[in-house]
Amino acid sequence: MNFLAIVKLTIPVMMGYIPLGMAFGLLLSKLLIPWYYAFFMSVFIFAGSGQFLALTLFASQATILEIGIATFLLNLRHTFYGLSMISTFKGFSWKKHYLIFGLTDETFALLKTSDVPEENREKVYLWITFLNQCYWIIGSVVGAVLGNIVPFNYEGIEFSLTALFVVLSIELYKKNRLHKPFFVALIIGLFGMILFPPQKMLILSLCLAAFVLIVFKRSMENGK
Amino acid sequence: MESSYIIGSIIVATLATYSTRIIPFLLFRTREPSSLIKYIELNMPLMIMVILVFYALKDVKWESYPYGLAEIIGVCVAIALHVKFKNALLSIFIATLVYMVLIQKVL
């Protein structure tokens, strides 16, 4: 897989991460926080909703402990991503720690769906993760530095991430041996979106999905 | 805002985020993954991806105008194009474009 193919794979994430990163940077500059903190937050934390949450908590002068606990709970969903990556990352060198560090919703989605030959899988995965983080950093710094100066009306471009998840759901549906989990997830997702509070929707839905998957293992594997 | 407060918060948020990502790798470091873990690894990603679609739509205001019409149309365009042409980039580009035109110019 050459570099151009890898970049092509990450374009939808770029389309989403740059404007969302800019929105984050913009909010940070509105709180009168110096722009370089946008850079450091995107380099070290690298969690979209986690960074927005941190800004919200800054604004309400939450304690550092509260920020730690809230961030942990918000990002707890990432545990499920790691759980699905254990065998994939097995045998990778120490560099896999960067892969684990960079396991965002979107990076997980790309890694799990891209067909990469085994021999250069680690390298390709590292590039995907690194490129995605670069887009996020660029977006957040540009947003923090330029503030309100925006060259064109890009409102709605973050829908590319929604479309990315839709497309990758179809890809995984075609790849997966079992199809029942797909329909169960459709019901849980719809149910969760309507009934769960937005902040906790993802982690609650994922827990429910894992619960159903495990408890009804036999009937999931029955038929197709 | 004091810089020590911001720096301290960044460090804590960094550790909190990284720990959510590393937990499963620490838990299953030594022993071979059981058949249950393998079953979860095989099937959970599909469920996660479907739920992420709904997660991405969680802030849509369905009860007031335009009733999430742009999102519904955008998702339908992405599904239709992808089923027909199987080109991820094309499906995502067109669906996003349709969505942007809808929310900026139409609805």
Short mmCIF file of N, CA, C and O in Angstrom, two decimals, chain B residues 1 4 19 28 46-47 64 75 100:
data_model
loop_
_atom_site.label_atom_id
_atom_site.label_comp_id
_atom_site.label_asym_id
_atom_site.label_seq_id
_atom_site.Cartn_x
_atom_site.Cartn_y
_atom_site.Cartn_z
N MET B 1 -7.19 32.81 33.21
CA MET B 1 -7.00 31.43 33.69
C MET B 1 -5.51 31.16 33.94
O MET B 1 -4.68 31.49 33.10
N SER B 4 -0.87 27.14 35.28
CA SER B 4 -0.66 25.88 36.02
C SER B 4 -1.93 25.05 36.04
O SER B 4 -1.89 23.82 35.95
N SER B 19 -5.52 6.06 29.41
CA SER B 19 -5.83 4.86 30.19
C SER B 19 -7.08 4.15 29.66
O SER B 19 -7.14 2.93 29.66
N PHE B 28 -5.43 -8.14 28.86
CA PHE B 28 -5.25 -9.38 28.11
C PHE B 28 -3.84 -9.52 27.57
O PHE B 28 -3.61 -10.03 26.49
N LEU B 46 -18.60 -4.27 14.11
CA LEU B 46 -19.79 -3.97 13.30
C LEU B 46 -20.82 -3.23 14.15
O LEU B 46 -21.41 -2.23 13.72
N MET B 47 -21.01 -3.71 15.37
CA MET B 47 -21.99 -3.06 16.26
C MET B 47 -21.53 -1.65 16.62
O MET B 47 -22.32 -0.71 16.62
N SER B 64 -38.18 19.64 15.96
CA SER B 64 -38.47 20.95 15.39
C SER B 64 -37.94 21.04 13.96
O SER B 64 -37.06 20.26 13.58
N VAL B 75 -27.71 10.65 4.97
CA VAL B 75 -27.43 9.24 5.27
C VAL B 75 -27.96 8.35 4.13
O VAL B 75 -27.26 7.43 3.69
N MET B 100 -24.38 19.65 2.95
CA MET B 100 -23.98 21.06 3.08
C MET B 100 -24.90 21.98 2.30
O MET B 100 -25.30 23.04 2.81
#
